[in-house]
C-alpha positions in Angstrom: -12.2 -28.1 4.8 -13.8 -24.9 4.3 -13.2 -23.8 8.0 -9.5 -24.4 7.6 -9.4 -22.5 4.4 -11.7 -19.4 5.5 -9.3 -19.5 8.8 -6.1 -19.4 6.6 -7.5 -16.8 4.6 -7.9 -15.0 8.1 -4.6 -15.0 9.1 -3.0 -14.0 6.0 -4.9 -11.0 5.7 -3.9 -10.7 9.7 -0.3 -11.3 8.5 -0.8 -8.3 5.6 -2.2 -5.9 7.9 0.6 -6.7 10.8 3.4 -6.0 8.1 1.6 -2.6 7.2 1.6 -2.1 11.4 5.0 -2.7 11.6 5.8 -0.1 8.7 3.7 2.5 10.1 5.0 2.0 13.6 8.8 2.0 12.1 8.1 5.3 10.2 6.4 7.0 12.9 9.2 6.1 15.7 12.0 7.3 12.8 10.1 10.3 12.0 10.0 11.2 16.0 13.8 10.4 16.1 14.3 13.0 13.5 12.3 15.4 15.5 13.3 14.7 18.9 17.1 15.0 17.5 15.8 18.5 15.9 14.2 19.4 19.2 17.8 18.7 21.5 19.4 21.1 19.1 17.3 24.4 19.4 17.4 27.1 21.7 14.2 28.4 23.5 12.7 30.1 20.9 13.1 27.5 18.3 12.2 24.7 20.8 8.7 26.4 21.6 7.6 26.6 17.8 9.3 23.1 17.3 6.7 22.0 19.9 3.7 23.5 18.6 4.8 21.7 15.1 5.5 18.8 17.1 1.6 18.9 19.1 -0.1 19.7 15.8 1.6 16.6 13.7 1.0 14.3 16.7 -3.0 14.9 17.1 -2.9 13.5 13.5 -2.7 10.4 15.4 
């Protein structure tokens, strides 16, 4: 009994930090929506400082 409870223990905190993956991922791939859309729209001047912003926020992760 106490391997079966230790294991469900386990996979629930699996479970919690999958659902806190999942919302990171999400966020991340709207937040790089938002930018790429951004980043379609600008000209060439606009587009290289976009991309700087875009390097510098990216080697966050």
């Amino acid at each position: 009994p106490t391997l079966l409870k230790q294991n469900r223990q386990l996979i629930i905190k699996y479970n919690q930090q999958l659902k806190k993956a999942k919302k990171l991922s999400n966020s991340l791939h709207e937040q790089l929506e938002i930018i790429r859309n951004d980043y379609l729209t600008s000209n060439g001047e606009e587009s290289e400082a976009k991309d700087k912003l875009v390097n510098k926020y990216l080697k966050r992760f």
